[in-house]
Amino acid sequence: MCPQDEARAELLRLRGSIDNMDSALVHLLAERFKVTKRVGELKAAAGLPPADTEREAQQIARLRALAVDADLDPEFAEKFLTFIVTEVVRHHERLVAEQRE
Ligand SMILES: C=C(O[C@@H]1C=C(C(=O)O)C=C[C@H]1O)C(=O)O
């Protein structure tokens, strides 16, 4: 096999692995959002605030430490978590608004 064909074959293998991990991420996120939906419903029913910044600070500190151990950029880990949590809190706020309607 010529070097380009070898590179193409390796590229295909690597992309297969990337696709598997992207699938796992989507499934993990779907499960996480199912659980946070239950948390949102629980909080809305109990009159608790949609966001909990103390809990978020703990999660950020924990994920940053995990990222360092895993050789992942902790800034990226924090941005990724913040992106997800922002969306979760938006869902929770919508639940409260719907309850008021
Ligand atoms: C899920 C919760 O609600 C919000 C969303 C969080 C999350 O997505 O991890 C964390 C804290 C809260 O701001 C919670 O309070 O646990």
mmCIF file with all atom_site columns, N, CA, C and O and ligand atoms in Angstrom, residues 32 35-37 39-40 43 49-56 59 81 84-86 88-89 92, ligand 1:
data_model
loop_
_atom_site.group_PDB
_atom_site.id
_atom_site.type_symbol
_atom_site.label_atom_id
_atom_site.label_alt_id
_atom_site.label_comp_id
_atom_site.label_asym_id
_atom_site.label_entity_id
_atom_site.label_seq_id
_atom_site.pdbx_PDB_ins_code
_atom_site.Cartn_x
_atom_site.Cartn_y
_atom_site.Cartn_z
_atom_site.occupancy
_atom_site.B_iso_or_equiv
_atom_site.pdbx_formal_charge
_atom_site.auth_seq_id
_atom_site.auth_comp_id
_atom_site.auth_asym_id
_atom_site.auth_atom_id
_atom_site.pdbx_PDB_model_num
ATOM   1   N N   . ARG A 1 32 ? -28.216 12.540 30.918 1.00 0.00 ? 32 ARG A N   1
ATOM   2   C CA  . ARG A 1 32 ? -28.043 13.644 31.873 1.00 0.00 ? 32 ARG A CA  1
ATOM   3   C C   . ARG A 1 32 ? -29.260 14.572 31.818 1.00 0.00 ? 32 ARG A C   1
ATOM   4   O O   . ARG A 1 32 ? -29.773 15.004 32.852 1.00 0.00 ? 32 ARG A O   1
ATOM   5   N N   . VAL A 1 35 ? -32.232 13.214 33.649 1.00 0.00 ? 35 VAL A N   1
ATOM   6   C CA  . VAL A 1 35 ? -32.135 13.365 35.112 1.00 0.00 ? 35 VAL A CA  1
ATOM   7   C C   . VAL A 1 35 ? -32.347 14.826 35.507 1.00 0.00 ? 35 VAL A C   1
ATOM   8   O O   . VAL A 1 35 ? -33.081 15.118 36.463 1.00 0.00 ? 35 VAL A O   1
ATOM   9   N N   . THR A 1 36 ? -31.733 15.751 34.780 1.00 0.00 ? 36 THR A N   1
ATOM   10  C CA  . THR A 1 36 ? -31.892 17.164 35.160 1.00 0.00 ? 36 THR A CA  1
ATOM   11  C C   . THR A 1 36 ? -33.346 17.619 34.945 1.00 0.00 ? 36 THR A C   1
ATOM   12  O O   . THR A 1 36 ? -33.807 18.516 35.649 1.00 0.00 ? 36 THR A O   1
ATOM   13  N N   . LYS A 1 37 ? -34.063 16.979 34.023 1.00 0.00 ? 37 LYS A N   1
ATOM   14  C CA  . LYS A 1 37 ? -35.491 17.323 33.854 1.00 0.00 ? 37 LYS A CA  1
ATOM   15  C C   . LYS A 1 37 ? -36.243 16.965 35.145 1.00 0.00 ? 37 LYS A C   1
ATOM   16  O O   . LYS A 1 37 ? -37.075 17.731 35.626 1.00 0.00 ? 37 LYS A O   1
ATOM   17  N N   . VAL A 1 39 ? -34.912 16.775 38.096 1.00 0.00 ? 39 VAL A N   1
ATOM   18  C CA  . VAL A 1 39 ? -34.483 17.747 39.123 1.00 0.00 ? 39 VAL A CA  1
ATOM   19  C C   . VAL A 1 39 ? -35.282 19.044 38.956 1.00 0.00 ? 39 VAL A C   1
ATOM   20  O O   . VAL A 1 39 ? -35.763 19.623 39.933 1.00 0.00 ? 39 VAL A O   1
ATOM   21  N N   . GLY A 1 40 ? -35.447 19.493 37.715 1.00 0.00 ? 40 GLY A N   1
ATOM   22  C CA  . GLY A 1 40 ? -36.183 20.738 37.446 1.00 0.00 ? 40 GLY A CA  1
ATOM   23  C C   . GLY A 1 40 ? -37.627 20.639 37.903 1.00 0.00 ? 40 GLY A C   1
ATOM   24  O O   . GLY A 1 40 ? -38.165 21.587 38.493 1.00 0.00 ? 40 GLY A O   1
ATOM   25  N N   . LYS A 1 43 ? -37.704 20.711 41.740 1.00 0.00 ? 43 LYS A N   1
ATOM   26  C CA  . LYS A 1 43 ? -37.470 22.061 42.263 1.00 0.00 ? 43 LYS A CA  1
ATOM   27  C C   . LYS A 1 43 ? -38.674 22.964 42.026 1.00 0.00 ? 43 LYS A C   1
ATOM   28  O O   . LYS A 1 43 ? -39.070 23.717 42.920 1.00 0.00 ? 43 LYS A O   1
ATOM   29  N N   . PRO A 1 49 ? -35.164 27.446 43.799 1.00 0.00 ? 49 PRO A N   1
ATOM   30  C CA  . PRO A 1 49 ? -34.667 28.199 42.638 1.00 0.00 ? 49 PRO A CA  1
ATOM   31  C C   . PRO A 1 49 ? -34.112 27.283 41.535 1.00 0.00 ? 49 PRO A C   1
ATOM   32  O O   . PRO A 1 49 ? -33.522 26.235 41.847 1.00 0.00 ? 49 PRO A O   1
ATOM   33  N N   . PRO A 1 50 ? -34.287 27.671 40.269 1.00 0.00 ? 50 PRO A N   1
ATOM   34  C CA  . PRO A 1 50 ? -33.820 26.846 39.142 1.00 0.00 ? 50 PRO A CA  1
ATOM   35  C C   . PRO A 1 50 ? -32.311 26.603 39.162 1.00 0.00 ? 50 PRO A C   1
ATOM   36  O O   . PRO A 1 50 ? -31.855 25.513 38.830 1.00 0.00 ? 50 PRO A O   1
ATOM   37  N N   . ALA A 1 51 ? -31.538 27.622 39.547 1.00 0.00 ? 51 ALA A N   1
ATOM   38  C CA  . ALA A 1 51 ? -30.074 27.485 39.543 1.00 0.00 ? 51 ALA A CA  1
ATOM   39  C C   . ALA A 1 51 ? -29.535 27.368 40.963 1.00 0.00 ? 51 ALA A C   1
ATOM   40  O O   . ALA A 1 51 ? -30.141 27.885 41.906 1.00 0.00 ? 51 ALA A O   1
ATOM   41  N N   . ASP A 1 52 ? -28.411 26.669 41.097 1.00 0.00 ? 52 ASP A N   1
ATOM   42  C CA  . ASP A 1 52 ? -27.730 26.535 42.387 1.00 0.00 ? 52 ASP A CA  1
ATOM   43  C C   . ASP A 1 52 ? -26.248 26.798 42.132 1.00 0.00 ? 52 ASP A C   1
ATOM   44  O O   . ASP A 1 52 ? -25.496 25.881 41.746 1.00 0.00 ? 52 ASP A O   1
ATOM   45  N N   . THR A 1 53 ? -25.830 28.056 42.314 1.00 0.00 ? 53 THR A N   1
ATOM   46  C CA  . THR A 1 53 ? -24.461 28.438 41.934 1.00 0.00 ? 53 THR A CA  1
ATOM   47  C C   . THR A 1 53 ? -23.405 27.788 42.840 1.00 0.00 ? 53 THR A C   1
ATOM   48  O O   . THR A 1 53 ? -22.279 27.552 42.398 1.00 0.00 ? 53 THR A O   1
ATOM   49  N N   . GLU A 1 54 ? -23.781 27.473 44.084 1.00 0.00 ? 54 GLU A N   1
ATOM   50  C CA  . GLU A 1 54 ? -22.825 26.804 44.982 1.00 0.00 ? 54 GLU A CA  1
ATOM   51  C C   . GLU A 1 54 ? -22.511 25.399 44.454 1.00 0.00 ? 54 GLU A C   1
ATOM   52  O O   . GLU A 1 54 ? -21.357 24.981 44.380 1.00 0.00 ? 54 GLU A O   1
ATOM   53  N N   . ARG A 1 55 ? -23.571 24.687 44.086 1.00 0.00 ? 55 ARG A N   1
ATOM   54  C CA  . ARG A 1 55 ? -23.394 23.344 43.501 1.00 0.00 ? 55 ARG A CA  1
ATOM   55  C C   . ARG A 1 55 ? -22.575 23.432 42.195 1.00 0.00 ? 55 ARG A C   1
ATOM   56  O O   . ARG A 1 55 ? -21.679 22.626 41.964 1.00 0.00 ? 55 ARG A O   1
ATOM   57  N N   . GLU A 1 56 ? -22.865 24.443 41.384 1.00 0.00 ? 56 GLU A N   1
ATOM   58  C CA  . GLU A 1 56 ? -22.141 24.604 40.114 1.00 0.00 ? 56 GLU A CA  1
ATOM   59  C C   . GLU A 1 56 ? -20.649 24.835 40.364 1.00 0.00 ? 56 GLU A C   1
ATOM   60  O O   . GLU A 1 56 ? -19.804 24.279 39.652 1.00 0.00 ? 56 GLU A O   1
ATOM   61  N N   . GLN A 1 59 ? -19.087 21.587 41.166 1.00 0.00 ? 59 GLN A N   1
ATOM   62  C CA  . GLN A 1 59 ? -18.945 20.743 39.967 1.00 0.00 ? 59 GLN A CA  1
ATOM   63  C C   . GLN A 1 59 ? -17.770 21.217 39.104 1.00 0.00 ? 59 GLN A C   1
ATOM   64  O O   . GLN A 1 59 ? -17.022 20.396 38.570 1.00 0.00 ? 59 GLN A O   1
ATOM   65  N N   . LEU A 1 81 ? -18.824 22.263 30.713 1.00 0.00 ? 81 LEU A N   1
ATOM   66  C CA  . LEU A 1 81 ? -19.824 22.082 31.780 1.00 0.00 ? 81 LEU A CA  1
ATOM   67  C C   . LEU A 1 81 ? -20.745 23.300 31.854 1.00 0.00 ? 81 LEU A C   1
ATOM   68  O O   . LEU A 1 81 ? -21.970 23.164 31.967 1.00 0.00 ? 81 LEU A O   1
ATOM   69  N N   . ILE A 1 84 ? -23.404 23.288 29.223 1.00 0.00 ? 84 ILE A N   1
ATOM   70  C CA  . ILE A 1 84 ? -24.487 22.331 29.507 1.00 0.00 ? 84 ILE A CA  1
ATOM   71  C C   . ILE A 1 84 ? -25.387 22.859 30.628 1.00 0.00 ? 84 ILE A C   1
ATOM   72  O O   . ILE A 1 84 ? -26.622 22.857 30.513 1.00 0.00 ? 84 ILE A O   1
ATOM   73  N N   . VAL A 1 85 ? -24.760 23.321 31.713 1.00 0.00 ? 85 VAL A N   1
ATOM   74  C CA  . VAL A 1 85 ? -25.536 23.774 32.880 1.00 0.00 ? 85 VAL A CA  1
ATOM   75  C C   . VAL A 1 85 ? -26.408 24.986 32.511 1.00 0.00 ? 85 VAL A C   1
ATOM   76  O O   . VAL A 1 85 ? -27.553 25.091 32.960 1.00 0.00 ? 85 VAL A O   1
ATOM   77  N N   . THR A 1 86 ? -25.889 25.869 31.676 1.00 0.00 ? 86 THR A N   1
ATOM   78  C CA  . THR A 1 86 ? -26.667 27.035 31.239 1.00 0.00 ? 86 THR A CA  1
ATOM   79  C C   . THR A 1 86 ? -27.956 26.576 30.546 1.00 0.00 ? 86 THR A C   1
ATOM   80  O O   . THR A 1 86 ? -29.041 27.129 30.777 1.00 0.00 ? 86 THR A O   1
ATOM   81  N N   . VAL A 1 88 ? -29.427 23.644 30.980 1.00 0.00 ? 88 VAL A N   1
ATOM   82  C CA  . VAL A 1 88 ? -30.266 22.984 31.998 1.00 0.00 ? 88 VAL A CA  1
ATOM   83  C C   . VAL A 1 88 ? -31.053 24.050 32.778 1.00 0.00 ? 88 VAL A C   1
ATOM   84  O O   . VAL A 1 88 ? -32.274 23.915 32.977 1.00 0.00 ? 88 VAL A O   1
ATOM   85  N N   . VAL A 1 89 ? -30.350 25.099 33.208 1.00 0.00 ? 89 VAL A N   1
ATOM   86  C CA  . VAL A 1 89 ? -31.012 26.144 34.008 1.00 0.00 ? 89 VAL A CA  1
ATOM   87  C C   . VAL A 1 89 ? -32.097 26.836 33.173 1.00 0.00 ? 89 VAL A C   1
ATOM   88  O O   . VAL A 1 89 ? -33.181 27.152 33.682 1.00 0.00 ? 89 VAL A O   1
ATOM   89  N N   . HIS A 1 92 ? -35.012 24.698 33.370 1.00 0.00 ? 92 HIS A N   1
ATOM   90  C CA  . HIS A 1 92 ? -35.636 24.788 34.694 1.00 0.00 ? 92 HIS A CA  1
ATOM   91  C C   . HIS A 1 92 ? -36.460 26.076 34.816 1.00 0.00 ? 92 HIS A C   1
ATOM   92  O O   . HIS A 1 92 ? -37.553 26.071 35.387 1.00 0.00 ? 92 HIS A O   1
HETATM 93  C C1  . LIG B 2 .  ? -29.386 19.954 38.159 1.00 0.00 ? 1  LIG B C1  1
HETATM 94  C C2  . LIG B 2 .  ? -29.441 20.976 39.013 1.00 0.00 ? 1  LIG B C2  1
HETATM 95  O O1  . LIG B 2 .  ? -29.862 22.262 38.616 1.00 0.00 ? 1  LIG B O1  1
HETATM 96  C C3  . LIG B 2 .  ? -28.949 23.193 38.015 1.00 0.00 ? 1  LIG B C3  1
HETATM 97  C C4  . LIG B 2 .  ? -28.155 22.507 36.972 1.00 0.00 ? 1  LIG B C4  1
HETATM 98  C C5  . LIG B 2 .  ? -26.998 21.864 37.311 1.00 0.00 ? 1  LIG B C5  1
HETATM 99  C C6  . LIG B 2 .  ? -26.402 20.842 36.396 1.00 0.00 ? 1  LIG B C6  1
HETATM 100 O O2  . LIG B 2 .  ? -26.815 20.773 35.227 1.00 0.00 ? 1  LIG B O2  1
HETATM 101 O O3  . LIG B 2 .  ? -25.536 20.072 36.852 1.00 0.00 ? 1  LIG B O3  1
HETATM 102 C C7  . LIG B 2 .  ? -26.363 22.148 38.549 1.00 0.00 ? 1  LIG B C7  1
HETATM 103 C C8  . LIG B 2 .  ? -26.875 23.049 39.408 1.00 0.00 ? 1  LIG B C8  1
HETATM 104 C C9  . LIG B 2 .  ? -28.097 23.845 39.116 1.00 0.00 ? 1  LIG B C9  1
HETATM 105 O O4  . LIG B 2 .  ? -27.747 25.167 38.759 1.00 0.00 ? 1  LIG B O4  1
HETATM 106 C C10 . LIG B 2 .  ? -29.140 20.815 40.449 1.00 0.00 ? 1  LIG B C10 1
HETATM 107 O O5  . LIG B 2 .  ? -29.445 21.718 41.238 1.00 0.00 ? 1  LIG B O5  1
HETATM 108 O O6  . LIG B 2 .  ? -28.593 19.754 40.809 1.00 0.00 ? 1  LIG B O6  1
#
